[in-house]
XYZ file of C-alpha atoms in Angstrom:
540
model
C 108.724 76.713 101.086
C 108.349 78.116 97.225
C 104.067 78.749 97.957
C 105.153 80.808 101.140
C 108.367 82.809 98.890
C 106.010 84.112 96.153
C 103.626 84.521 98.551
C 106.217 87.240 99.945
C 106.979 88.975 97.192
C 103.318 89.059 95.808
C 102.541 90.331 99.202
C 105.264 93.218 99.557
C 104.953 94.033 95.379
C 101.308 94.657 96.359
C 102.080 96.967 99.695
C 104.159 100.007 97.893
C 100.516 99.403 94.756
C 98.519 101.445 97.716
C 100.662 103.642 98.596
C 98.870 105.062 95.574
C 95.686 106.683 94.158
C 94.251 108.923 91.613
C 94.376 112.874 90.825
C 95.600 115.692 93.282
C 93.843 118.313 95.154
C 95.923 121.214 94.449
C 93.922 124.348 93.452
C 95.198 125.769 90.085
C 94.063 129.678 90.481
C 96.612 131.851 91.054
C 98.826 130.734 88.383
C 99.894 130.644 84.788
C 101.500 130.085 81.553
C 104.543 131.558 80.259
C 104.358 130.285 76.353
C 108.563 130.826 75.573
C 108.150 130.312 71.406
C 111.563 130.082 69.171
C 112.921 129.604 65.763
C 114.602 126.325 67.074
C 111.462 125.320 69.805
C 108.421 126.294 71.949
C 108.017 125.302 75.719
C 105.601 125.695 78.902
C 106.994 127.096 81.730
C 104.691 127.506 84.978
C 104.172 130.947 86.214
C 101.922 132.252 89.322
C 100.549 136.162 90.136
C 98.462 138.482 91.754
C 94.750 138.226 91.916
C 94.532 141.820 90.574
C 96.647 140.910 87.663
C 94.176 140.184 84.256
C 95.872 137.628 82.110
C 94.065 136.583 78.748
C 92.549 132.713 78.588
C 93.269 132.696 75.054
C 97.474 131.605 73.462
C 96.023 133.521 69.873
C 95.036 136.296 71.327
C 97.760 137.074 73.975
C 100.967 139.968 72.842
C 103.813 138.289 72.187
C 107.250 140.317 73.540
C 110.627 139.983 73.301
C 112.051 138.493 76.825
C 114.625 140.684 78.398
C 116.963 140.625 81.606
C 116.825 143.377 84.015
C 121.154 144.303 84.124
C 120.324 145.449 87.366
C 117.756 144.542 89.766
C 115.845 147.728 89.091
C 115.457 148.726 92.524
C 116.224 153.126 91.921
C 115.837 154.992 88.272
C 119.043 154.891 87.001
C 120.622 156.894 84.739
C 122.350 154.610 81.850
C 120.464 153.457 79.237
C 117.494 151.139 79.376
C 115.802 151.396 75.719
C 116.681 147.931 76.218
C 113.459 147.242 78.633
C 111.289 149.374 75.857
C 107.736 146.745 74.773
C 109.745 143.691 76.258
C 109.073 141.356 79.123
C 112.068 142.172 81.346
C 112.880 138.796 83.906
C 113.920 140.176 87.572
C 116.060 138.838 89.496
C 114.070 138.931 93.729
C 115.953 140.960 96.249
C 116.719 144.823 98.097
C 113.174 146.479 97.669
C 110.006 145.133 97.121
C 108.209 143.144 94.242
C 106.226 146.916 92.880
C 108.898 148.628 92.945
C 110.851 146.299 90.294
C 107.645 146.357 88.418
C 106.660 150.070 88.514
C 110.902 151.041 87.825
C 109.997 148.588 84.810
C 106.742 149.706 83.872
C 108.493 153.367 84.000
C 111.266 152.102 81.114
C 107.908 150.960 78.642
C 108.161 147.771 80.085
C 104.966 145.375 78.955
C 104.942 142.321 81.448
C 107.360 142.512 84.297
C 108.576 137.770 85.249
C 109.632 137.670 88.686
C 112.714 134.944 89.052
C 111.969 133.446 92.209
C 115.211 132.765 94.679
C 113.641 129.073 95.290
C 109.833 128.070 94.682
C 106.951 129.822 93.517
C 104.991 132.268 95.743
C 102.273 135.008 94.283
C 103.758 138.432 94.014
C 101.585 140.882 96.304
C 101.860 144.975 96.883
C 99.400 146.583 98.762
C 96.125 147.418 97.609
C 96.632 151.063 97.271
C 99.709 150.352 94.892
C 98.347 150.239 91.437
C 100.631 148.716 88.539
C 99.293 149.035 85.146
C 101.309 145.740 83.494
C 101.572 142.392 84.206
C 103.568 140.695 87.245
C 104.199 137.044 87.192
C 106.499 135.398 88.515
C 109.004 132.355 88.213
C 110.824 128.930 89.530
C 114.456 129.353 90.426
C 114.596 125.534 88.449
C 112.192 126.975 86.047
C 114.330 129.732 85.162
C 117.392 128.477 84.900
C 116.074 125.335 82.232
C 114.183 128.537 80.570
C 117.850 130.366 80.406
C 119.505 126.972 79.004
C 117.564 125.453 76.458
C 117.975 126.895 72.742
C 115.210 127.854 71.708
C 116.319 129.587 68.832
C 118.143 133.258 67.727
C 115.220 135.575 70.289
C 113.395 134.382 72.913
C 109.098 136.075 72.852
C 106.887 134.853 75.515
C 102.970 134.871 76.143
C 101.526 135.379 79.690
C 98.094 133.694 79.593
C 96.232 132.219 81.545
C 94.095 129.273 79.993
C 91.238 128.306 81.739
C 91.171 125.197 84.424
C 89.015 122.342 84.421
C 90.020 118.459 85.498
C 87.496 116.711 82.910
C 90.082 116.135 79.975
C 89.607 113.481 76.913
C 93.147 112.002 78.367
C 90.778 110.844 80.720
C 89.019 108.273 77.669
C 92.796 106.895 77.371
C 92.211 106.010 80.581
C 88.961 104.689 81.102
C 89.880 102.037 78.268
C 93.434 100.882 79.697
C 91.800 100.715 83.119
C 88.552 98.078 82.029
C 90.591 96.855 79.196
C 93.115 95.395 81.641
C 90.757 94.662 84.254
C 88.205 92.447 81.518
C 90.761 90.826 80.579
C 93.247 89.127 83.413
C 89.939 88.885 85.259
C 88.693 86.188 81.914
C 92.384 85.037 81.834
C 92.379 84.256 85.682
C 89.531 82.838 85.321
C 89.794 80.435 83.389
C 93.379 79.939 84.891
C 91.313 78.969 88.231
C 89.018 77.155 87.311
C 91.443 74.197 86.081
C 93.232 74.785 88.798
C 90.914 75.335 91.744
C 89.146 71.649 92.633
C 92.739 69.834 92.102
C 93.996 73.043 95.149
C 91.891 72.340 97.618
C 92.006 67.965 97.565
C 95.020 67.585 96.403
C 93.902 66.036 92.383
C 95.902 66.659 90.171
C 95.491 68.659 86.033
C 95.963 66.542 83.820
C 98.609 69.052 81.121
C 97.178 69.006 77.820
C 100.417 68.624 76.073
C 102.229 66.040 77.789
C 100.347 63.902 80.352
C 102.223 65.328 83.266
C 100.765 67.232 86.235
C 100.014 70.890 85.954
C 101.972 73.087 88.450
C 100.231 75.259 90.660
C 101.229 78.798 89.993
C 98.592 80.816 92.331
C 98.753 81.916 95.488
C 94.750 82.148 97.328
C 94.786 83.928 99.513
C 92.987 84.296 103.067
C 91.744 86.936 105.759
C 94.454 86.561 107.973
C 96.069 87.285 105.021
C 93.804 90.580 103.706
C 94.055 91.796 107.876
C 97.688 91.743 107.679
C 98.691 92.961 104.478
C 95.453 95.692 105.315
C 97.675 96.577 108.319
C 101.532 96.314 106.639
C 100.091 99.286 103.156
C 98.931 102.085 105.968
C 102.076 101.777 107.666
C 104.599 101.461 104.002
C 101.669 104.003 102.976
C 103.481 106.236 106.880
C 107.211 105.188 106.137
C 106.612 106.373 102.598
C 104.950 109.655 103.276
C 107.967 110.758 106.469
C 110.641 109.219 104.132
C 109.796 109.111 100.437
C 112.436 110.938 98.573
C 115.223 107.573 100.092
C 111.799 104.880 99.546
C 110.619 106.018 96.345
C 113.888 104.188 94.584
C 113.324 100.644 96.321
C 110.019 100.804 94.099
C 111.393 102.599 91.173
C 113.678 98.900 91.312
C 110.851 96.829 92.636
C 108.870 98.091 89.833
C 112.005 97.486 87.129
C 111.927 93.484 88.670
C 108.372 92.549 88.630
C 107.293 94.571 85.196
C 109.892 92.486 83.801
C 108.433 89.474 85.299
C 104.737 90.002 83.882
C 105.026 90.944 80.520
C 106.837 88.218 80.586
C 104.393 86.288 81.933
C 101.304 88.144 79.659
C 104.019 87.784 76.198
C 105.475 83.840 76.812
C 102.039 82.399 75.865
C 102.113 83.897 72.514
C 105.309 83.687 71.452
C 104.773 79.847 71.941
C 101.776 80.118 70.002
C 104.696 80.906 67.086
C 106.264 78.260 64.837
C 109.168 79.776 65.135
C 112.381 79.535 67.142
C 111.514 76.480 68.935
C 114.903 74.426 68.852
C 116.732 75.091 72.550
C 119.802 76.241 73.643
C 122.746 73.965 73.121
C 124.104 72.669 76.170
C 126.693 75.537 77.887
C 127.983 75.311 81.905
C 125.757 78.784 82.296
C 122.059 77.895 81.447
C 121.850 74.822 82.471
C 118.190 74.112 81.766
C 118.632 74.741 77.800
C 115.312 77.088 77.918
C 114.224 77.388 73.333
C 116.559 80.729 71.630
C 112.522 82.492 72.098
C 111.553 82.670 75.005
C 115.484 84.025 75.580
C 115.272 86.554 73.110
C 111.781 87.096 75.321
C 113.006 87.925 79.209
C 116.233 89.700 77.155
C 113.239 91.323 75.898
C 111.807 92.099 78.888
C 114.554 92.919 80.330
C 115.227 95.935 78.166
C 112.099 96.653 78.702
C 112.551 97.272 81.986
C 115.386 98.889 82.133
C 114.768 101.213 79.357
C 112.030 102.448 81.575
C 114.555 103.303 84.345
C 116.834 105.226 82.336
C 114.283 107.266 81.066
C 111.674 107.752 83.102
C 111.348 111.228 83.343
C 110.871 111.423 79.318
C 108.190 112.312 77.496
C 107.708 109.772 76.438
C 108.161 107.369 79.135
C 104.580 107.407 80.365
C 104.331 104.811 77.049
C 106.387 102.165 78.407
C 105.634 102.985 82.054
C 101.629 101.824 81.045
C 102.394 99.093 78.718
C 105.034 97.672 81.807
C 102.178 98.499 83.911
C 98.900 97.243 82.428
C 101.402 93.602 81.886
C 102.624 93.986 85.335
C 98.441 94.089 86.428
C 97.667 91.718 84.796
C 99.933 88.458 85.892
C 99.612 89.458 89.755
C 95.904 89.132 88.861
C 95.994 85.718 87.311
C 98.202 84.204 89.842
C 96.185 85.810 93.235
C 93.353 83.957 93.842
C 90.957 84.841 96.146
C 88.213 81.568 97.137
C 85.226 83.110 98.510
C 83.300 85.977 97.933
C 83.342 86.152 102.313
C 87.308 87.487 101.361
C 86.911 88.974 98.153
C 83.975 91.086 100.841
C 87.213 91.571 103.694
C 89.746 92.792 100.925
C 87.446 95.539 99.590
C 86.290 97.191 103.114
C 89.044 96.881 104.419
C 90.391 98.674 101.849
C 87.944 100.986 100.664
C 88.249 102.403 104.832
C 91.598 102.430 103.679
C 91.419 105.026 100.735
C 88.267 106.817 102.485
C 90.921 107.614 105.462
C 93.767 108.431 103.610
C 92.432 111.078 101.867
C 89.401 112.971 103.076
C 90.204 112.484 107.194
C 94.532 112.612 107.049
C 94.080 116.314 106.482
C 93.004 116.656 109.334
C 95.392 115.629 111.691
C 98.481 116.657 109.200
C 98.342 120.650 108.204
C 95.571 120.052 105.323
C 97.409 117.716 103.624
C 96.023 114.452 102.244
C 98.822 111.449 103.093
C 98.082 109.523 99.747
C 97.557 112.784 97.359
C 101.418 113.699 98.674
C 102.153 110.551 98.732
C 101.254 109.875 94.788
C 102.072 112.913 93.632
C 105.671 113.090 95.137
C 105.461 115.618 97.618
C 107.226 117.901 95.440
C 110.800 115.900 94.386
C 111.600 115.370 91.332
C 110.958 111.491 91.225
C 106.704 109.978 91.431
C 106.655 106.350 92.258
C 105.973 104.351 89.866
C 102.190 102.562 91.138
C 100.183 104.144 88.307
C 98.341 104.275 85.219
C 99.268 108.183 83.327
C 97.776 109.844 80.279
C 99.322 113.030 79.038
C 96.345 115.617 79.666
C 95.277 116.261 75.548
C 94.144 120.363 76.475
C 96.378 122.671 77.337
C 95.466 124.339 80.896
C 96.977 125.982 84.095
C 96.705 122.513 85.367
C 98.837 120.167 82.870
C 101.790 122.808 83.403
C 101.341 123.491 86.632
C 100.332 120.695 88.811
C 99.078 117.104 86.848
C 100.501 116.935 83.471
C 98.932 113.778 83.897
C 95.634 112.538 84.874
C 96.456 109.433 87.062
C 95.019 105.833 88.297
C 96.628 104.003 91.272
C 97.566 100.448 90.158
C 95.551 99.373 93.563
C 92.347 100.488 91.821
C 92.821 98.686 88.919
C 93.746 95.061 90.756
C 91.295 95.015 94.084
C 88.081 95.213 91.706
C 89.980 93.096 89.494
C 90.171 89.800 92.066
C 86.871 90.243 92.760
C 85.969 90.340 89.240
C 88.281 86.910 88.531
C 86.666 85.045 91.237
C 83.578 85.759 89.805
C 84.544 84.451 86.331
C 85.814 81.079 87.152
C 82.664 80.985 89.316
C 80.565 81.285 85.778
C 82.595 78.546 84.551
C 82.918 76.502 87.247
C 79.060 76.421 87.965
C 78.295 77.032 83.884
C 75.900 79.724 84.677
C 74.207 81.475 81.864
C 76.258 84.377 79.355
C 78.965 84.038 82.015
C 76.325 86.477 84.027
C 79.051 87.518 87.451
C 81.877 88.064 85.466
C 79.767 90.623 82.225
C 77.991 92.695 84.871
C 80.267 92.847 87.443
C 82.845 94.547 84.322
C 80.355 96.469 83.723
C 79.780 97.785 86.968
C 83.471 98.416 87.096
C 84.211 101.000 84.259
C 80.724 102.065 85.785
C 82.366 102.907 88.633
C 85.249 104.305 87.285
C 82.962 106.365 85.411
C 81.969 107.970 88.471
C 85.008 108.935 89.811
C 85.660 110.625 86.691
C 82.339 112.859 86.782
C 82.868 113.542 91.127
C 86.532 114.500 89.827
C 84.869 116.992 88.432
C 82.142 117.930 91.113
C 84.370 117.786 93.598
C 87.664 119.314 91.769
C 90.011 117.422 93.545
C 91.680 113.728 93.498
C 89.068 110.338 94.223
C 89.546 107.855 96.744
C 88.441 105.991 93.168
C 87.705 102.814 95.337
C 85.307 104.997 96.853
C 82.674 104.166 93.704
C 84.973 101.102 92.356
C 83.642 98.766 95.841
C 79.920 99.587 95.768
C 79.114 99.359 92.116
C 81.381 95.825 91.863
C 80.906 94.069 94.926
C 76.571 95.303 95.271
C 76.315 94.001 92.076
C 77.401 90.438 92.611
C 75.930 90.212 95.486
C 72.697 91.104 94.065
C 72.639 88.726 90.847
C 73.956 85.909 93.998
C 70.556 86.227 95.295
C 68.332 86.246 92.096
C 70.046 83.294 91.158
C 70.078 81.483 94.961
C 74.119 80.916 94.585
C 75.095 83.604 97.320
C 75.649 80.582 100.311
C 78.126 78.948 97.457
C 79.887 82.213 96.791
C 80.251 83.242 100.300
C 81.459 79.613 101.248
C 83.092 79.138 97.670
C 81.923 76.179 96.033
C 82.142 77.072 92.944
C 79.999 74.471 91.435
C 76.685 72.981 92.393
C 78.867 68.977 92.854
C 81.411 70.673 93.790
C 82.911 67.628 95.516
C 84.244 67.720 99.554
C 87.687 68.482 99.966
C 89.245 64.899 100.529
C 92.632 63.937 102.781
C 94.420 62.840 99.699
C 95.218 59.180 99.783
C 91.560 58.018 99.064
C 91.603 55.896 96.192
C 88.883 56.831 92.801
C 86.915 54.606 94.036
C 86.537 56.157 97.296
C 85.969 58.648 95.957
C 82.913 58.215 92.938
C 81.674 55.955 96.062
C 81.555 59.111 98.390
C 80.079 61.654 96.331
C 78.828 59.984 93.499
C 80.011 60.059 89.555
C 80.780 63.127 87.588
C 78.100 64.130 85.326
C 77.617 65.482 81.491
C 76.740 68.759 82.798
C 80.016 69.415 85.026
C 82.503 71.767 83.368
C 85.545 70.582 81.249
C 87.863 71.755 83.509
C 86.906 69.295 86.111
C 85.765 67.077 84.366
C 89.461 66.396 83.165
C 90.486 65.615 86.913
C 92.263 63.474 87.541
C 92.771 60.493 90.920
C 96.362 62.209 93.187
C 98.654 59.696 93.976
C 97.777 57.060 95.733
């Protein structure tokens, strides 16, 4: 019953993970930046401009003008004083006449720039080709204008309209690469050690001795079957579609799930470190609340993990929240990598290939019958909502550009692009340990292949200038690497069936004595891994 509950919880969490992918395919063609600077603060806002208007590309070479708000819609010339518009950037509310008419009147009063305040969202200002406006005109959204006028910039506001060059490749991708590869390498390494200790005991019903107290250790991992993989892929397809149509409601469900799951993941990752420290080992006195009497340090750790998750949940839209999200996300990924076990290469291949097809379909195929919009990208970027799904690693862009201000201030990598290859690499590490392969060749080679695949994803992101399904590059790199090494070493059959060691025993009924097992399989040799040598007989 406990196994079924754990499997259900992990399946539910994993379903939401695959609603995400990296990037966004929007075009930043006619978008620019309104830089507002005051004595107390400065901030950038997204604007849209007409392609016939030329804006500077370098902020240092862009002229500064005081920002003033027009006292009328500027739809007809007025005899009232208008000196306040001279040599200024004039903000005009939309309505009552054409944009060109507003710009022409403002230009006639000596304005240097015109900023149209939209009634709703951004749109590209346009006018007839025969009409000529010599000053720049741009449009700002109603939300951004409200934010601008309510922020305290100081006594005066100086603004600059410019269009910095757009580039999909940014220095933050190097940070994202290090975080992703580090998470995969550490998670798969830990998973390999854990799985190698439990693998034979799980399959045979033989217990593993706990080195600390001599008791039988508890198996908390979940072994994935081919049927579970198929059901999982079908469910994530349905979940992604539900998120696409009911995003504004389900996003809060995902946020709550992430807080709970990441809190547990952080606890699992920090527990070994806390237990290693020689502090706080005394237990809580007996009381009615804590019947199990946990150690003081464990209780403090639980409170710390809860505080981290709650802190992120409250501050998730602040500028620094990405740091908390990445810490919680990495701990969550490592926890899942350690606790979900792929038993053989057959299951690994089915999982990776099906999710590769899923990734390609929802990124590249769905735009053909959904008005040009990718279902995956719409869900990953929030589809215009203020809330975004948290199941991603995110790093803010280091270079200022139109893309970073208007469309993608962060580079994203979905947890699925970390977890799926990492589960396979964890299986490879288990095989290395149980088979005594030289220099852990499978683990090292597939980890390196993952890093190369992620670099290839970033390169294609730059070449195609749109969001990429990372598994399109990660799956072939990691899976083919494992197959090639297995073929060269003659291990493919054992990898495919999941026989981790050359002398791995067959499954037992759990009722055989130690003498019967040894007589049927032969004695263990000194070359067997230490994890196998620590196996003891099952309870008769």
